Amino acid sequence: MAHPSHRRIAIFGAGYIGLVTGACFAELGHNVVVRDIQPERIRLLNVGDVPIYEPGLGDLIARNKERLTFTLDAEEAVRDADVAYVCVDTPPTPSGDANLSRVWSVIDALKAASHLAAVVVKSTVPVGTAGRVRAALDAAGLSHVGYASNPEFTAEGKAVSDFLHPDRVVIGADDPATAELIASLHEGIDGPVVIMDTASAEMVKLAANALLATKITFTNEIATMCEATGADIEHVTRAIGLDHRLGPHFMQAGLGYGGSCFPKDSRALRAMASNAGYAFQLLTAVIEVNDLQPRRAIQRLKTELDGLGGKTITLLGLAFKAGTDDMREAPSTVIASRLLAEGATVRTWDPLAQPGDGEPWSSTTRHFTPVEAMTGADAALVVTEWPQLAEVPWDQARAVMRRPLVFDGRNLLDPAAMAGLGFTYMSVGRRTVSR
Ligand code: UGA
């Protein structure tokens, strides 16, 4: 029998956020209808396929199929719903602002849904969006329908577990009844629920991502200093991370942050500041340093190889991080483009990511195994921290490469072991070693 707090929820958007949110709410006992505008996506979901790679999501959808349906029809999704969740994407516009057109088309589709108890926006939006949506709902005669902002803090690759075991659930609502209703949807989740006004909730999301991006970037800056001074970033971050005020997370030096969130959200926050006439200088520096990070790696490789023209370089990993097939804003794209621009030949390997047919990937070749990808290469560049790369038979790779040069852009491998195998081994914030 349904528990009294179990509700009927319409989720708009069947992307990473919408599908995870829908499947997790169904797991918590709610009845969920997920609506998307892409027919192929809905067709796949209706035959039991999951159109994105997210560990655990397929099982969750299969296990809850009684309570979880998919549709193209907005009216059908909302017909019996108590709460409508907006989980559509908000890609950047040329000015760096978030494009809210998809959010607005969902709000338009809800204007006849006067039976709803609440509309919730989970999409990442500029601070102040809640006020504008509230006004639109009021103008449509829906002033009795509650409004909440419920930002998401799930990371790709562990989104299901992040949703069900969160550090916190943030709910921004302008009236206590709506806050309570949205909090009740999360019953069964083991994490604190923090309730605040809508603008603050919208700010939490952008500020949290900006601070994480800043922490990574600070680490990358210290790594550059380590390269200049002979210190080792891995020793430095291990010791710094033991300070409980700082913590060990998001201090992995590398080729810079990518993905669909940090780059977009940091630019959106900066754009928000600029639009208000405020120069957010710290965030501007973070964005610039992150942009430089993969280019700096190419420059170091170019110096080591005495030019890149006519050289063959293998990219090991294309996804923006391990555990996902997502290549949005992945450093690999900038790296491949730069290498091609320098006249290099680019070979690639990735266990999941599908780079597609557009540039730069149409000018590169894909290979099934890391060793095959490294055949004839003048250098191999570890772009994504795939654990498989630690298991590569590096002695075999050494034998098939033209030059024994590895640039480890994620500090995944052991410098002494790589040097012992006869490689010149470069990494980020550590000394270059060779036998
Ligand atoms: C990020 C946040 O971690 C989530 O909390 C947030 O909900 C999400 O964005 C979002 O806004 O939707 P995600 O983009 O999936 O999640 O990936 P992260 O695991 O945070 O990694 C982001 C990037 O930072 C990756 O390119 C990763 O390689 C890089 N990174 C991360 C580092 O270079 N060093 C680190 O120490 C950690």
PDB file of C-alpha atoms in Angstrom, residues 161-301:
ATOM      1  CA  SER A 161      24.510   7.108  -4.696  1.00  0.00           C
ATOM      2  CA  ASP A 162      24.960  10.909  -4.391  1.00  0.00           C
ATOM      3  CA  PHE A 163      21.164  11.298  -4.687  1.00  0.00           C
ATOM      4  CA  LEU A 164      20.283   8.629  -2.139  1.00  0.00           C
ATOM      5  CA  HIS A 165      23.150   9.415   0.291  1.00  0.00           C
ATOM      6  CA  PRO A 166      23.679  13.159  -0.137  1.00  0.00           C
ATOM      7  CA  ASP A 167      25.870  15.474   1.948  1.00  0.00           C
ATOM      8  CA  ARG A 168      22.733  17.643   2.058  1.00  0.00           C
ATOM      9  CA  VAL A 169      19.411  18.264   0.351  1.00  0.00           C
ATOM     10  CA  VAL A 170      18.888  21.981  -0.277  1.00  0.00           C
ATOM     11  CA  ILE A 171      15.324  23.268  -0.579  1.00  0.00           C
ATOM     12  CA  GLY A 172      14.574  26.902  -1.296  1.00  0.00           C
ATOM     13  CA  ALA A 173      10.942  27.854  -0.903  1.00  0.00           C
ATOM     14  CA  ASP A 174       9.119  31.032  -0.096  1.00  0.00           C
ATOM     15  CA  ASP A 175       6.440  29.334   2.023  1.00  0.00           C
ATOM     16  CA  PRO A 176       6.841  26.692   4.741  1.00  0.00           C
ATOM     17  CA  ALA A 177       4.147  24.357   3.366  1.00  0.00           C
ATOM     18  CA  THR A 178       5.950  23.986   0.031  1.00  0.00           C
ATOM     19  CA  ALA A 179       9.299  23.485   1.795  1.00  0.00           C
ATOM     20  CA  GLU A 180       7.726  20.758   3.922  1.00  0.00           C
ATOM     21  CA  LEU A 181       6.116  19.066   0.914  1.00  0.00           C
ATOM     22  CA  ILE A 182       9.412  18.921  -1.002  1.00  0.00           C
ATOM     23  CA  ALA A 183      11.276  17.784   2.122  1.00  0.00           C
ATOM     24  CA  SER A 184       8.732  14.958   2.527  1.00  0.00           C
ATOM     25  CA  LEU A 185       9.528  13.705  -0.987  1.00  0.00           C
ATOM     26  CA  HIS A 186      13.035  13.005   0.303  1.00  0.00           C
ATOM     27  CA  GLU A 187      11.933  10.825   3.231  1.00  0.00           C
ATOM     28  CA  GLY A 188      14.103   7.728   3.261  1.00  0.00           C
ATOM     29  CA  ILE A 189      17.202   9.615   2.141  1.00  0.00           C
ATOM     30  CA  ASP A 190      19.999   9.715   4.698  1.00  0.00           C
ATOM     31  CA  GLY A 191      21.260  13.280   4.636  1.00  0.00           C
ATOM     32  CA  PRO A 192      20.397  16.610   6.250  1.00  0.00           C
ATOM     33  CA  VAL A 193      17.681  18.741   4.638  1.00  0.00           C
ATOM     34  CA  VAL A 194      18.550  22.436   4.620  1.00  0.00           C
ATOM     35  CA  ILE A 195      15.662  24.840   4.021  1.00  0.00           C
ATOM     36  CA  MET A 196      16.119  28.448   2.935  1.00  0.00           C
ATOM     37  CA  ASP A 197      14.700  31.080   0.589  1.00  0.00           C
ATOM     38  CA  THR A 198      14.740  30.422  -3.163  1.00  0.00           C
ATOM     39  CA  ALA A 199      17.486  32.926  -4.097  1.00  0.00           C
ATOM     40  CA  SER A 200      19.849  31.459  -1.483  1.00  0.00           C
ATOM     41  CA  ALA A 201      19.193  27.920  -2.744  1.00  0.00           C
ATOM     42  CA  GLU A 202      19.986  29.024  -6.297  1.00  0.00           C
ATOM     43  CA  MET A 203      23.191  30.659  -5.028  1.00  0.00           C
ATOM     44  CA  VAL A 204      24.279  27.551  -3.062  1.00  0.00           C
ATOM     45  CA  LYS A 205      24.437  25.533  -6.267  1.00  0.00           C
ATOM     46  CA  LEU A 206      26.550  28.032  -8.234  1.00  0.00           C
ATOM     47  CA  ALA A 207      28.798  28.907  -5.288  1.00  0.00           C
ATOM     48  CA  ALA A 208      29.455  25.260  -4.371  1.00  0.00           C
ATOM     49  CA  ASN A 209      30.538  24.398  -7.913  1.00  0.00           C
ATOM     50  CA  ALA A 210      32.634  27.569  -8.176  1.00  0.00           C
ATOM     51  CA  LEU A 211      34.417  26.776  -4.909  1.00  0.00           C
ATOM     52  CA  LEU A 212      35.150  23.189  -5.995  1.00  0.00           C
ATOM     53  CA  ALA A 213      36.460  24.497  -9.333  1.00  0.00           C
ATOM     54  CA  THR A 214      38.604  26.995  -7.400  1.00  0.00           C
ATOM     55  CA  LYS A 215      40.044  24.257  -5.182  1.00  0.00           C
ATOM     56  CA  ILE A 216      41.043  22.173  -8.216  1.00  0.00           C
ATOM     57  CA  THR A 217      42.513  25.224  -9.919  1.00  0.00           C
ATOM     58  CA  PHE A 218      44.460  26.268  -6.844  1.00  0.00           C
ATOM     59  CA  THR A 219      45.940  22.779  -6.762  1.00  0.00           C
ATOM     60  CA  ASN A 220      46.892  23.046 -10.436  1.00  0.00           C
ATOM     61  CA  GLU A 221      48.587  26.390  -9.756  1.00  0.00           C
ATOM     62  CA  ILE A 222      50.592  24.884  -6.899  1.00  0.00           C
ATOM     63  CA  ALA A 223      51.452  21.973  -9.231  1.00  0.00           C
ATOM     64  CA  THR A 224      52.916  24.454 -11.712  1.00  0.00           C
ATOM     65  CA  MET A 225      54.939  25.959  -8.871  1.00  0.00           C
ATOM     66  CA  CYS A 226      56.097  22.457  -7.939  1.00  0.00           C
ATOM     67  CA  GLU A 227      57.342  21.906 -11.499  1.00  0.00           C
ATOM     68  CA  ALA A 228      59.287  25.160 -11.280  1.00  0.00           C
ATOM     69  CA  THR A 229      60.815  24.404  -7.890  1.00  0.00           C
ATOM     70  CA  GLY A 230      61.315  20.636  -7.763  1.00  0.00           C
ATOM     71  CA  ALA A 231      58.595  19.982  -5.160  1.00  0.00           C
ATOM     72  CA  ASP A 232      56.121  17.128  -5.663  1.00  0.00           C
ATOM     73  CA  ILE A 233      52.403  18.041  -5.777  1.00  0.00           C
ATOM     74  CA  GLU A 234      51.307  14.600  -4.603  1.00  0.00           C
ATOM     75  CA  HIS A 235      53.278  14.979  -1.329  1.00  0.00           C
ATOM     76  CA  VAL A 236      52.075  18.549  -0.963  1.00  0.00           C
ATOM     77  CA  THR A 237      48.345  17.794  -1.427  1.00  0.00           C
ATOM     78  CA  ARG A 238      48.469  14.692   0.772  1.00  0.00           C
ATOM     79  CA  ALA A 239      49.824  16.765   3.645  1.00  0.00           C
ATOM     80  CA  ILE A 240      47.564  19.763   3.025  1.00  0.00           C
ATOM     81  CA  GLY A 241      44.508  17.483   2.784  1.00  0.00           C
ATOM     82  CA  LEU A 242      45.131  16.167   6.297  1.00  0.00           C
ATOM     83  CA  ASP A 243      44.189  19.584   7.627  1.00  0.00           C
ATOM     84  CA  HIS A 244      40.545  18.933   8.481  1.00  0.00           C
ATOM     85  CA  ARG A 245      39.692  22.541   7.665  1.00  0.00           C
ATOM     86  CA  LEU A 246      40.704  21.895   4.045  1.00  0.00           C
ATOM     87  CA  GLY A 247      40.105  18.167   3.499  1.00  0.00           C
ATOM     88  CA  PRO A 248      41.670  15.929   0.855  1.00  0.00           C
ATOM     89  CA  HIS A 249      38.994  16.173  -1.843  1.00  0.00           C
ATOM     90  CA  PHE A 250      39.219  18.007  -5.149  1.00  0.00           C
ATOM     91  CA  MET A 251      42.965  18.440  -4.833  1.00  0.00           C
ATOM     92  CA  GLN A 252      43.958  16.120  -7.650  1.00  0.00           C
ATOM     93  CA  ALA A 253      46.249  18.019 -10.024  1.00  0.00           C
ATOM     94  CA  GLY A 254      45.641  17.354 -13.686  1.00  0.00           C
ATOM     95  CA  LEU A 255      44.653  18.801 -17.044  1.00  0.00           C
ATOM     96  CA  GLY A 256      41.930  20.990 -15.563  1.00  0.00           C
ATOM     97  CA  TYR A 257      38.276  20.474 -14.788  1.00  0.00           C
ATOM     98  CA  GLY A 258      35.780  19.702 -17.553  1.00  0.00           C
ATOM     99  CA  GLY A 259      32.279  18.304 -17.793  1.00  0.00           C
ATOM    100  CA  SER A 260      28.862  19.794 -18.145  1.00  0.00           C
ATOM    101  CA  CYS A 261      28.884  21.612 -14.801  1.00  0.00           C
ATOM    102  CA  PHE A 262      32.038  23.342 -13.530  1.00  0.00           C
ATOM    103  CA  PRO A 263      32.962  25.151 -16.781  1.00  0.00           C
ATOM    104  CA  LYS A 264      29.379  26.232 -17.468  1.00  0.00           C
ATOM    105  CA  ASP A 265      28.477  27.136 -13.892  1.00  0.00           C
ATOM    106  CA  SER A 266      31.643  29.122 -13.223  1.00  0.00           C
ATOM    107  CA  ARG A 267      31.108  31.098 -16.438  1.00  0.00           C
ATOM    108  CA  ALA A 268      27.424  31.603 -15.546  1.00  0.00           C
ATOM    109  CA  LEU A 269      28.312  32.929 -12.088  1.00  0.00           C
ATOM    110  CA  ARG A 270      30.904  35.252 -13.585  1.00  0.00           C
ATOM    111  CA  ALA A 271      28.377  36.441 -16.199  1.00  0.00           C
ATOM    112  CA  MET A 272      25.852  37.095 -13.416  1.00  0.00           C
ATOM    113  CA  ALA A 273      28.425  39.205 -11.594  1.00  0.00           C
ATOM    114  CA  SER A 274      29.426  41.075 -14.776  1.00  0.00           C
ATOM    115  CA  ASN A 275      25.794  41.770 -15.633  1.00  0.00           C
ATOM    116  CA  ALA A 276      25.488  43.440 -12.234  1.00  0.00           C
ATOM    117  CA  GLY A 277      28.609  45.520 -12.952  1.00  0.00           C
ATOM    118  CA  TYR A 278      30.788  43.512 -10.590  1.00  0.00           C
ATOM    119  CA  ALA A 279      34.083  41.976 -11.718  1.00  0.00           C
ATOM    120  CA  PHE A 280      34.397  38.595  -9.994  1.00  0.00           C
ATOM    121  CA  GLN A 281      38.177  38.555 -10.318  1.00  0.00           C
ATOM    122  CA  LEU A 282      38.896  35.358  -8.408  1.00  0.00           C
ATOM    123  CA  LEU A 283      36.491  33.384 -10.605  1.00  0.00           C
ATOM    124  CA  THR A 284      37.904  35.012 -13.746  1.00  0.00           C
ATOM    125  CA  ALA A 285      41.369  33.806 -12.717  1.00  0.00           C
ATOM    126  CA  VAL A 286      40.048  30.296 -12.084  1.00  0.00           C
ATOM    127  CA  ILE A 287      38.435  30.162 -15.541  1.00  0.00           C
ATOM    128  CA  GLU A 288      41.610  31.444 -17.238  1.00  0.00           C
ATOM    129  CA  VAL A 289      43.977  29.112 -15.395  1.00  0.00           C
ATOM    130  CA  ASN A 290      41.731  26.157 -16.183  1.00  0.00           C
ATOM    131  CA  ASP A 291      41.683  27.123 -19.851  1.00  0.00           C
ATOM    132  CA  LEU A 292      45.481  27.257 -19.807  1.00  0.00           C
ATOM    133  CA  GLN A 293      46.005  23.906 -18.114  1.00  0.00           C
ATOM    134  CA  PRO A 294      45.654  21.555 -21.143  1.00  0.00           C
ATOM    135  CA  ARG A 295      47.488  24.045 -23.373  1.00  0.00           C
ATOM    136  CA  ARG A 296      50.399  24.098 -20.933  1.00  0.00           C
ATOM    137  CA  ALA A 297      50.615  20.314 -21.141  1.00  0.00           C
ATOM    138  CA  ILE A 298      50.799  20.503 -24.955  1.00  0.00           C
ATOM    139  CA  GLN A 299      53.506  23.155 -24.693  1.00  0.00           C
ATOM    140  CA  ARG A 300      55.581  20.937 -22.374  1.00  0.00           C
ATOM    141  CA  LEU A 301      55.155  18.005 -24.756  1.00  0.00           C
TER     142      LEU A 301
END
